């Protein structure tokens, strides 16, 4: 039925505004091509979780030096919060940006991404939410060349700001496995994750103000990144909003877009 879609892929990128509806399309690619999902957003959130569990309730902006756009030294942060646990320190740094609806700086994100991509031997991944800036795209292209790996295509999930604000404020996620629900379109039964049985939560960055900030980041930084990738990698576009949102329709729209690559 979708004969012209690629048979096999090495790695793919799924991009789009935060809240555009990437997850259901990622699920299709994971299943169709036997891939794993590598989500920088989920990784950052797991570190935010470590920081949250540690329970520091002081003001974390005191550790950010606005003038030189860097954090103070790890020793200083450790002394300030009372632990030198690396996950907690990293969680604090990520939280500073995530909670403002801002992108985490490239040098932090690239290092983190490289170590997680390396754990998977640089193959078989759906890159979700990475790259998001031109600098990250350049870093990734150099890395795949060095590691003799490949990005087969970019899937760009498109959606309007209005739809995204409506979707995202009603979004809920499982704090354990990251599965995404929607109070209207895909409500969790009894408010619990069907996989883990734990109560779903609203992301701390899913308020309208932070969503608008993320949409602005997309316009300023991610759109130019997509244009840059397009010079080297084919880009397929799919609508993030479907009138009839069913698993069959999502799959059809993704696979049809891939036949046009
Ligand atoms: P997401 O779940 O993909 O919407 O990501 C949540 C937040 O994590 C973003 O708003 C950023 O603060 C941060 N983040 C995730 N991926 C990246 C990235 N590639 N570059 C910079 N920040 C990122």
PDB file of C-alpha atoms and ligand atoms in Angstrom:
ATOM      1  CA  UNK A   1       0.000   0.000   0.000  1.00  0.00           C
ATOM      2  CA  UNK A   2       2.884   2.359   0.757  1.00  0.00           C
ATOM      3  CA  UNK A   3       5.373   0.720  -1.614  1.00  0.00           C
ATOM      4  CA  UNK A   4       7.298   3.894  -2.285  1.00  0.00           C
ATOM      5  CA  UNK A   5       8.024   4.552   1.389  1.00  0.00           C
ATOM      6  CA  UNK A   6      11.545   3.554   2.499  1.00  0.00           C
ATOM      7  CA  UNK A   7      11.877  -0.157   3.457  1.00  0.00           C
ATOM      8  CA  UNK A   8      14.529   0.331   6.091  1.00  0.00           C
ATOM      9  CA  UNK A   9      15.939   3.332   7.868  1.00  0.00           C
ATOM     10  CA  UNK A  10      18.979   3.992  10.029  1.00  0.00           C
ATOM     11  CA  UNK A  11      17.893   7.084  12.010  1.00  0.00           C
ATOM     12  CA  UNK A  12      15.191   9.686  11.465  1.00  0.00           C
ATOM     13  CA  UNK A  13      14.413  13.107  12.908  1.00  0.00           C
ATOM     14  CA  UNK A  14      10.915  14.153  13.965  1.00  0.00           C
ATOM     15  CA  UNK A  15      10.618  17.898  14.283  1.00  0.00           C
ATOM     16  CA  UNK A  16       7.922  20.503  14.806  1.00  0.00           C
ATOM     17  CA  UNK A  17       6.728  23.038  17.347  1.00  0.00           C
ATOM     18  CA  UNK A  18       6.541  21.822  20.912  1.00  0.00           C
ATOM     19  CA  UNK A  19       3.029  20.392  21.242  1.00  0.00           C
ATOM     20  CA  UNK A  20       2.471  19.963  17.473  1.00  0.00           C
ATOM     21  CA  UNK A  21       1.552  16.290  17.925  1.00  0.00           C
ATOM     22  CA  UNK A  22       4.889  14.561  17.330  1.00  0.00           C
ATOM     23  CA  UNK A  23       4.327  11.593  19.651  1.00  0.00           C
ATOM     24  CA  UNK A  24       1.663   9.674  17.669  1.00  0.00           C
ATOM     25  CA  UNK A  25       3.809  10.058  14.501  1.00  0.00           C
ATOM     26  CA  UNK A  26       6.894   8.861  16.374  1.00  0.00           C
ATOM     27  CA  UNK A  27       4.912   5.801  17.510  1.00  0.00           C
ATOM     28  CA  UNK A  28       4.200   4.982  13.852  1.00  0.00           C
ATOM     29  CA  UNK A  29       7.895   5.231  12.887  1.00  0.00           C
ATOM     30  CA  UNK A  30       9.035   3.202  15.892  1.00  0.00           C
ATOM     31  CA  UNK A  31       6.663   0.420  14.942  1.00  0.00           C
ATOM     32  CA  UNK A  32       7.071   0.558  11.171  1.00  0.00           C
ATOM     33  CA  UNK A  33      10.889   0.666  11.147  1.00  0.00           C
ATOM     34  CA  UNK A  34      11.677  -1.034  14.457  1.00  0.00           C
ATOM     35  CA  UNK A  35      13.352   2.054  15.929  1.00  0.00           C
ATOM     36  CA  UNK A  36      13.738   3.477  19.428  1.00  0.00           C
ATOM     37  CA  UNK A  37      12.778   6.974  20.496  1.00  0.00           C
ATOM     38  CA  UNK A  38      15.540   9.277  21.713  1.00  0.00           C
ATOM     39  CA  UNK A  39      13.851  12.321  23.226  1.00  0.00           C
ATOM     40  CA  UNK A  40      16.010  15.111  24.649  1.00  0.00           C
ATOM     41  CA  UNK A  41      12.872  16.549  26.316  1.00  0.00           C
ATOM     42  CA  UNK A  42      12.261  13.253  28.160  1.00  0.00           C
ATOM     43  CA  UNK A  43      15.923  13.056  29.171  1.00  0.00           C
ATOM     44  CA  UNK A  44      15.869  16.606  30.533  1.00  0.00           C
ATOM     45  CA  UNK A  45      12.644  15.824  32.404  1.00  0.00           C
ATOM     46  CA  UNK A  46      14.190  12.775  34.066  1.00  0.00           C
ATOM     47  CA  UNK A  47      17.003  14.993  35.404  1.00  0.00           C
ATOM     48  CA  UNK A  48      14.400  17.558  36.500  1.00  0.00           C
ATOM     49  CA  UNK A  49      12.812  14.657  38.391  1.00  0.00           C
ATOM     50  CA  UNK A  50      16.109  13.912  40.202  1.00  0.00           C
ATOM     51  CA  UNK A  51      16.422  17.557  41.157  1.00  0.00           C
ATOM     52  CA  UNK A  52      12.776  17.628  42.303  1.00  0.00           C
ATOM     53  CA  UNK A  53      13.276  14.514  44.457  1.00  0.00           C
ATOM     54  CA  UNK A  54      16.273  16.124  46.112  1.00  0.00           C
ATOM     55  CA  UNK A  55      13.877  18.828  47.300  1.00  0.00           C
ATOM     56  CA  UNK A  56      15.851  22.084  47.102  1.00  0.00           C
ATOM     57  CA  UNK A  57      13.384  24.956  47.369  1.00  0.00           C
ATOM     58  CA  UNK A  58      15.696  27.986  47.105  1.00  0.00           C
ATOM     59  CA  UNK A  59      15.918  30.288  44.085  1.00  0.00           C
ATOM     60  CA  UNK A  60      17.969  28.543  41.393  1.00  0.00           C
ATOM     61  CA  UNK A  61      18.470  31.689  39.299  1.00  0.00           C
ATOM     62  CA  UNK A  62      21.188  32.729  41.794  1.00  0.00           C
ATOM     63  CA  UNK A  63      23.456  30.136  40.135  1.00  0.00           C
ATOM     64  CA  UNK A  64      23.064  31.594  36.636  1.00  0.00           C
ATOM     65  CA  UNK A  65      25.390  34.395  35.627  1.00  0.00           C
ATOM     66  CA  UNK A  66      23.391  36.548  33.224  1.00  0.00           C
ATOM     67  CA  UNK A  67      26.389  38.583  32.122  1.00  0.00           C
ATOM     68  CA  UNK A  68      28.542  35.785  30.757  1.00  0.00           C
ATOM     69  CA  UNK A  69      25.565  33.455  30.142  1.00  0.00           C
ATOM     70  CA  UNK A  70      27.019  30.624  32.200  1.00  0.00           C
ATOM     71  CA  UNK A  71      26.303  28.877  35.447  1.00  0.00           C
ATOM     72  CA  UNK A  72      28.651  29.475  38.351  1.00  0.00           C
ATOM     73  CA  UNK A  73      31.033  26.554  39.010  1.00  0.00           C
ATOM     74  CA  UNK A  74      29.639  23.134  39.987  1.00  0.00           C
ATOM     75  CA  UNK A  75      31.474  23.498  43.334  1.00  0.00           C
ATOM     76  CA  UNK A  76      29.595  26.703  44.044  1.00  0.00           C
ATOM     77  CA  UNK A  77      26.232  25.187  43.110  1.00  0.00           C
ATOM     78  CA  UNK A  78      27.012  22.089  45.225  1.00  0.00           C
ATOM     79  CA  UNK A  79      27.840  24.244  48.201  1.00  0.00           C
ATOM     80  CA  UNK A  80      24.698  26.339  47.683  1.00  0.00           C
ATOM     81  CA  UNK A  81      22.273  23.431  47.474  1.00  0.00           C
ATOM     82  CA  UNK A  82      24.089  20.998  49.779  1.00  0.00           C
ATOM     83  CA  UNK A  83      24.897  18.116  47.403  1.00  0.00           C
ATOM     84  CA  UNK A  84      27.371  17.376  44.626  1.00  0.00           C
ATOM     85  CA  UNK A  85      25.240  14.612  43.112  1.00  0.00           C
ATOM     86  CA  UNK A  86      25.785  15.025  39.363  1.00  0.00           C
ATOM     87  CA  UNK A  87      22.211  14.201  38.358  1.00  0.00           C
ATOM     88  CA  UNK A  88      20.851  16.747  40.807  1.00  0.00           C
ATOM     89  CA  UNK A  89      23.269  19.426  39.557  1.00  0.00           C
ATOM     90  CA  UNK A  90      22.421  18.692  35.943  1.00  0.00           C
ATOM     91  CA  UNK A  91      18.710  18.707  36.825  1.00  0.00           C
ATOM     92  CA  UNK A  92      19.051  22.166  38.345  1.00  0.00           C
ATOM     93  CA  UNK A  93      20.716  23.507  35.201  1.00  0.00           C
ATOM     94  CA  UNK A  94      18.097  21.991  32.879  1.00  0.00           C
ATOM     95  CA  UNK A  95      15.239  23.206  35.070  1.00  0.00           C
ATOM     96  CA  UNK A  96      16.433  26.785  34.846  1.00  0.00           C
ATOM     97  CA  UNK A  97      15.664  26.768  31.095  1.00  0.00           C
ATOM     98  CA  UNK A  98      12.844  24.224  30.767  1.00  0.00           C
ATOM     99  CA  UNK A  99      10.721  26.050  33.334  1.00  0.00           C
ATOM    100  CA  UNK A 100      11.141  29.290  31.411  1.00  0.00           C
ATOM    101  CA  UNK A 101      10.033  27.716  28.130  1.00  0.00           C
ATOM    102  CA  UNK A 102      13.564  28.384  26.812  1.00  0.00           C
ATOM    103  CA  UNK A 103      15.896  26.038  24.976  1.00  0.00           C
ATOM    104  CA  UNK A 104      18.724  24.563  27.028  1.00  0.00           C
ATOM    105  CA  UNK A 105      22.020  26.015  25.662  1.00  0.00           C
ATOM    106  CA  UNK A 106      23.564  24.136  22.739  1.00  0.00           C
ATOM    107  CA  UNK A 107      26.800  23.177  24.468  1.00  0.00           C
ATOM    108  CA  UNK A 108      24.892  21.420  27.292  1.00  0.00           C
ATOM    109  CA  UNK A 109      22.348  19.810  24.942  1.00  0.00           C
ATOM    110  CA  UNK A 110      24.904  18.595  22.386  1.00  0.00           C
ATOM    111  CA  UNK A 111      27.045  16.824  24.990  1.00  0.00           C
ATOM    112  CA  UNK A 112      24.013  15.186  26.545  1.00  0.00           C
ATOM    113  CA  UNK A 113      22.642  14.125  23.164  1.00  0.00           C
ATOM    114  CA  UNK A 114      25.985  12.678  22.055  1.00  0.00           C
ATOM    115  CA  UNK A 115      26.317  10.493  25.127  1.00  0.00           C
ATOM    116  CA  UNK A 116      22.780   9.076  24.764  1.00  0.00           C
ATOM    117  CA  UNK A 117      23.088   8.573  20.984  1.00  0.00           C
ATOM    118  CA  UNK A 118      26.429   6.847  21.627  1.00  0.00           C
ATOM    119  CA  UNK A 119      24.784   4.403  24.035  1.00  0.00           C
ATOM    120  CA  UNK A 120      22.678   3.282  21.055  1.00  0.00           C
ATOM    121  CA  UNK A 121      25.737   3.011  18.808  1.00  0.00           C
ATOM    122  CA  UNK A 122      24.383   5.913  16.698  1.00  0.00           C
ATOM    123  CA  UNK A 123      21.794   3.693  14.966  1.00  0.00           C
ATOM    124  CA  UNK A 124      18.112   2.790  15.072  1.00  0.00           C
ATOM    125  CA  UNK A 125      16.796   5.974  16.656  1.00  0.00           C
ATOM    126  CA  UNK A 126      13.941   8.399  16.135  1.00  0.00           C
ATOM    127  CA  UNK A 127      15.484  11.694  17.205  1.00  0.00           C
ATOM    128  CA  UNK A 128      12.666  13.520  18.946  1.00  0.00           C
ATOM    129  CA  UNK A 129      13.165  17.187  19.761  1.00  0.00           C
ATOM    130  CA  UNK A 130      16.804  17.193  18.616  1.00  0.00           C
ATOM    131  CA  UNK A 131      18.254  19.052  16.800  1.00  0.00           C
ATOM    132  CA  UNK A 132      16.387  22.290  17.522  1.00  0.00           C
ATOM    133  CA  UNK A 133      18.945  24.916  16.478  1.00  0.00           C
ATOM    134  CA  UNK A 134      21.318  25.417  13.545  1.00  0.00           C
ATOM    135  CA  UNK A 135      24.291  24.789  15.847  1.00  0.00           C
ATOM    136  CA  UNK A 136      22.801  21.486  17.036  1.00  0.00           C
ATOM    137  CA  UNK A 137      22.121  20.447  13.412  1.00  0.00           C
ATOM    138  CA  UNK A 138      25.752  21.145  12.488  1.00  0.00           C
ATOM    139  CA  UNK A 139      26.941  19.173  15.512  1.00  0.00           C
ATOM    140  CA  UNK A 140      24.685  16.251  14.524  1.00  0.00           C
ATOM    141  CA  UNK A 141      25.760  16.242  10.871  1.00  0.00           C
ATOM    142  CA  UNK A 142      29.442  16.147  11.917  1.00  0.00           C
ATOM    143  CA  UNK A 143      28.720  13.383  14.415  1.00  0.00           C
ATOM    144  CA  UNK A 144      26.912  11.109  11.956  1.00  0.00           C
ATOM    145  CA  UNK A 145      29.695  11.587   9.434  1.00  0.00           C
ATOM    146  CA  UNK A 146      32.327  10.724  12.033  1.00  0.00           C
ATOM    147  CA  UNK A 147      30.377   7.665  13.248  1.00  0.00           C
ATOM    148  CA  UNK A 148      29.448   6.475   9.739  1.00  0.00           C
ATOM    149  CA  UNK A 149      25.800   6.632  10.561  1.00  0.00           C
ATOM    150  CA  UNK A 150      22.904   8.180   8.635  1.00  0.00           C
ATOM    151  CA  UNK A 151      19.753  10.280   8.941  1.00  0.00           C
ATOM    152  CA  UNK A 152      17.321   9.027   6.287  1.00  0.00           C
ATOM    153  CA  UNK A 153      14.700  11.759   6.507  1.00  0.00           C
ATOM    154  CA  UNK A 154      13.146  14.477   8.622  1.00  0.00           C
ATOM    155  CA  UNK A 155       9.443  14.267   9.444  1.00  0.00           C
ATOM    156  CA  UNK A 156       8.063  17.745  10.140  1.00  0.00           C
ATOM    157  CA  UNK A 157       4.781  17.701  12.076  1.00  0.00           C
ATOM    158  CA  UNK A 158       2.996  20.984  11.296  1.00  0.00           C
ATOM    159  CA  UNK A 159       0.386  22.689  13.413  1.00  0.00           C
ATOM    160  CA  UNK A 160      -0.940  26.191  14.131  1.00  0.00           C
ATOM    161  CA  UNK A 161      -0.125  28.085  17.320  1.00  0.00           C
ATOM    162  CA  UNK A 162      -3.836  28.209  18.258  1.00  0.00           C
ATOM    163  CA  UNK A 163      -4.312  24.437  17.974  1.00  0.00           C
ATOM    164  CA  UNK A 164      -1.107  23.881  19.925  1.00  0.00           C
ATOM    165  CA  UNK A 165      -2.199  26.078  22.807  1.00  0.00           C
ATOM    166  CA  UNK A 166      -5.522  24.235  22.924  1.00  0.00           C
ATOM    167  CA  UNK A 167      -3.803  20.829  22.802  1.00  0.00           C
ATOM    168  CA  UNK A 168      -0.956  21.537  25.168  1.00  0.00           C
ATOM    169  CA  UNK A 169      -2.904  23.000  28.051  1.00  0.00           C
ATOM    170  CA  UNK A 170      -4.943  19.757  28.055  1.00  0.00           C
ATOM    171  CA  UNK A 171      -1.885  17.520  27.715  1.00  0.00           C
ATOM    172  CA  UNK A 172      -0.996  15.114  30.506  1.00  0.00           C
ATOM    173  CA  UNK A 173       2.013  12.802  30.749  1.00  0.00           C
ATOM    174  CA  UNK A 174       2.995   9.753  32.745  1.00  0.00           C
ATOM    175  CA  UNK A 175       5.833  10.849  35.065  1.00  0.00           C
ATOM    176  CA  UNK A 176       7.278   7.317  34.905  1.00  0.00           C
ATOM    177  CA  UNK A 177       7.301   6.269  31.226  1.00  0.00           C
ATOM    178  CA  UNK A 178       6.601   9.621  29.519  1.00  0.00           C
ATOM    179  CA  UNK A 179       3.467   8.364  27.687  1.00  0.00           C
ATOM    180  CA  UNK A 180       1.392  11.320  26.501  1.00  0.00           C
ATOM    181  CA  UNK A 181      -2.369  11.659  27.031  1.00  0.00           C
ATOM    182  CA  UNK A 182      -4.895  14.373  26.165  1.00  0.00           C
ATOM    183  CA  UNK A 183      -7.876  15.141  28.374  1.00  0.00           C
ATOM    184  CA  UNK A 184     -10.177  15.404  25.331  1.00  0.00           C
ATOM    185  CA  UNK A 185      -8.697  13.229  22.568  1.00  0.00           C
ATOM    186  CA  UNK A 186      -6.984  10.460  24.522  1.00  0.00           C
ATOM    187  CA  UNK A 187      -8.034  10.690  28.179  1.00  0.00           C
ATOM    188  CA  UNK A 188      -6.225   8.486  30.715  1.00  0.00           C
ATOM    189  CA  UNK A 189      -8.632   6.041  32.389  1.00  0.00           C
ATOM    190  CA  UNK A 190      -9.208   7.113  36.012  1.00  0.00           C
ATOM    191  CA  UNK A 191      -6.402   9.649  35.531  1.00  0.00           C
ATOM    192  CA  UNK A 192      -3.789   6.855  35.480  1.00  0.00           C
ATOM    193  CA  UNK A 193      -1.226   5.704  32.905  1.00  0.00           C
ATOM    194  CA  UNK A 194      -2.461   2.528  31.211  1.00  0.00           C
ATOM    195  CA  UNK A 195       1.105   1.124  31.102  1.00  0.00           C
ATOM    196  CA  UNK A 196       2.381   2.018  34.594  1.00  0.00           C
ATOM    197  CA  UNK A 197      -0.765   2.581  36.668  1.00  0.00           C
ATOM    198  CA  UNK A 198       0.670   5.804  38.123  1.00  0.00           C
ATOM    199  CA  UNK A 199      -1.246   9.067  38.110  1.00  0.00           C
ATOM    200  CA  UNK A 200      -0.627  11.233  35.042  1.00  0.00           C
ATOM    201  CA  UNK A 201       0.536  14.820  35.567  1.00  0.00           C
ATOM    202  CA  UNK A 202       0.648  18.135  33.736  1.00  0.00           C
ATOM    203  CA  UNK A 203       4.159  19.138  32.640  1.00  0.00           C
ATOM    204  CA  UNK A 204       5.474  22.104  34.598  1.00  0.00           C
ATOM    205  CA  UNK A 205       6.119  23.893  31.283  1.00  0.00           C
ATOM    206  CA  UNK A 206       2.623  23.347  29.841  1.00  0.00           C
ATOM    207  CA  UNK A 207       1.142  26.691  30.856  1.00  0.00           C
ATOM    208  CA  UNK A 208       0.069  29.159  28.163  1.00  0.00           C
ATOM    209  CA  UNK A 209       2.849  31.638  28.942  1.00  0.00           C
ATOM    210  CA  UNK A 210       5.578  28.995  28.659  1.00  0.00           C
ATOM    211  CA  UNK A 211       4.013  27.464  25.569  1.00  0.00           C
ATOM    212  CA  UNK A 212       4.088  30.872  23.864  1.00  0.00           C
ATOM    213  CA  UNK A 213       7.742  31.227  24.804  1.00  0.00           C
ATOM    214  CA  UNK A 214       8.504  27.802  23.287  1.00  0.00           C
ATOM    215  CA  UNK A 215       6.619  28.763  20.096  1.00  0.00           C
ATOM    216  CA  UNK A 216       8.791  31.865  19.815  1.00  0.00           C
ATOM    217  CA  UNK A 217      11.939  29.759  20.293  1.00  0.00           C
ATOM    218  CA  UNK A 218      10.708  27.537  17.451  1.00  0.00           C
ATOM    219  CA  UNK A 219      10.285  30.503  15.096  1.00  0.00           C
ATOM    220  CA  UNK A 220      13.624  32.061  15.988  1.00  0.00           C
ATOM    221  CA  UNK A 221      15.800  28.948  16.171  1.00  0.00           C
ATOM    222  CA  UNK A 222      14.134  25.774  14.870  1.00  0.00           C
ATOM    223  CA  UNK A 223      12.738  27.007  11.551  1.00  0.00           C
ATOM    224  CA  UNK A 224      16.189  28.117  10.365  1.00  0.00           C
ATOM    225  CA  UNK A 225      17.486  24.730  11.577  1.00  0.00           C
ATOM    226  CA  UNK A 226      14.956  22.886   9.354  1.00  0.00           C
ATOM    227  CA  UNK A 227      16.026  25.001   6.364  1.00  0.00           C
ATOM    228  CA  UNK A 228      19.642  24.075   7.074  1.00  0.00           C
ATOM    229  CA  UNK A 229      18.882  20.328   7.314  1.00  0.00           C
ATOM    230  CA  UNK A 230      16.862  20.456   4.108  1.00  0.00           C
ATOM    231  CA  UNK A 231      20.098  21.133   2.212  1.00  0.00           C
ATOM    232  CA  UNK A 232      21.309  17.612   3.092  1.00  0.00           C
ATOM    233  CA  UNK A 233      18.319  15.502   4.146  1.00  0.00           C
ATOM    234  CA  UNK A 234      14.837  15.067   2.602  1.00  0.00           C
ATOM    235  CA  UNK A 235      12.030  16.602   4.651  1.00  0.00           C
ATOM    236  CA  UNK A 236       8.471  15.154   4.662  1.00  0.00           C
ATOM    237  CA  UNK A 237       5.640  17.211   6.137  1.00  0.00           C
ATOM    238  CA  UNK A 238       2.550  15.883   7.928  1.00  0.00           C
ATOM    239  CA  UNK A 239      -0.383  17.711   9.521  1.00  0.00           C
ATOM    240  CA  UNK A 240      -0.366  17.577  13.300  1.00  0.00           C
ATOM    241  CA  UNK A 241      -4.113  18.134  13.369  1.00  0.00           C
ATOM    242  CA  UNK A 242      -6.378  15.548  11.748  1.00  0.00           C
ATOM    243  CA  UNK A 243     -10.137  16.036  11.593  1.00  0.00           C
ATOM    244  CA  UNK A 244     -10.559  12.383  12.441  1.00  0.00           C
ATOM    245  CA  UNK A 245      -7.790  11.448  14.809  1.00  0.00           C
ATOM    246  CA  UNK A 246      -7.570   7.654  14.719  1.00  0.00           C
ATOM    247  CA  UNK A 247      -4.460   5.420  14.804  1.00  0.00           C
ATOM    248  CA  UNK A 248      -5.214   4.337  11.195  1.00  0.00           C
ATOM    249  CA  UNK A 249      -5.442   7.937   9.973  1.00  0.00           C
ATOM    250  CA  UNK A 250      -2.222   8.927  11.731  1.00  0.00           C
ATOM    251  CA  UNK A 251      -0.396   5.975  10.222  1.00  0.00           C
ATOM    252  CA  UNK A 252      -1.797   6.658   6.752  1.00  0.00           C
ATOM    253  CA  UNK A 253      -0.806  10.322   6.863  1.00  0.00           C
ATOM    254  CA  UNK A 254       2.759   9.508   7.952  1.00  0.00           C
ATOM    255  CA  UNK A 255       3.310   6.693   5.469  1.00  0.00           C
ATOM    256  CA  UNK A 256       1.799   8.685   2.595  1.00  0.00           C
ATOM    257  CA  UNK A 257       4.132  11.580   3.336  1.00  0.00           C
ATOM    258  CA  UNK A 258       7.090   9.169   3.227  1.00  0.00           C
ATOM    259  CA  UNK A 259       6.135   7.865  -0.207  1.00  0.00           C
ATOM    260  CA  UNK A 260       6.657  11.391  -1.519  1.00  0.00           C
ATOM    261  CA  UNK A 261      10.245  11.700  -0.307  1.00  0.00           C
TER     262      UNK A 261
HETATM  263  P1  LIG B   1      10.014  18.832  24.709  1.00  0.00           P
HETATM  264  O1  LIG B   1       9.492  17.763  25.593  1.00  0.00           O
HETATM  265  O2  LIG B   1      10.665  18.287  23.465  1.00  0.00           O
HETATM  266  O3  LIG B   1       8.977  19.880  24.398  1.00  0.00           O
HETATM  267  O4  LIG B   1      11.191  19.558  25.520  1.00  0.00           O
HETATM  268  C1  LIG B   1      10.931  20.186  26.753  1.00  0.00           C
HETATM  269  C2  LIG B   1      11.985  21.228  27.046  1.00  0.00           C
HETATM  270  O5  LIG B   1      13.279  20.600  27.137  1.00  0.00           O
HETATM  271  C3  LIG B   1      12.153  22.304  25.979  1.00  0.00           C
HETATM  272  O6  LIG B   1      11.226  23.363  26.096  1.00  0.00           O
HETATM  273  C4  LIG B   1      13.584  22.774  26.267  1.00  0.00           C
HETATM  274  O7  LIG B   1      13.631  23.583  27.423  1.00  0.00           O
HETATM  275  C5  LIG B   1      14.286  21.458  26.588  1.00  0.00           C
HETATM  276  N1  LIG B   1      14.830  20.832  25.376  1.00  0.00           N
HETATM  277  C6  LIG B   1      14.481  19.630  24.847  1.00  0.00           C
HETATM  278  N2  LIG B   1      15.193  19.366  23.743  1.00  0.00           N
HETATM  279  C7  LIG B   1      16.019  20.420  23.544  1.00  0.00           C
HETATM  280  C8  LIG B   1      16.982  20.756  22.542  1.00  0.00           C
HETATM  281  N3  LIG B   1      17.257  19.950  21.515  1.00  0.00           N
HETATM  282  N4  LIG B   1      17.646  21.935  22.682  1.00  0.00           N
HETATM  283  C9  LIG B   1      17.394  22.759  23.705  1.00  0.00           C
HETATM  284  N5  LIG B   1      16.478  22.525  24.663  1.00  0.00           N
HETATM  285  C10 LIG B   1      15.791  21.358  24.588  1.00  0.00           C
END
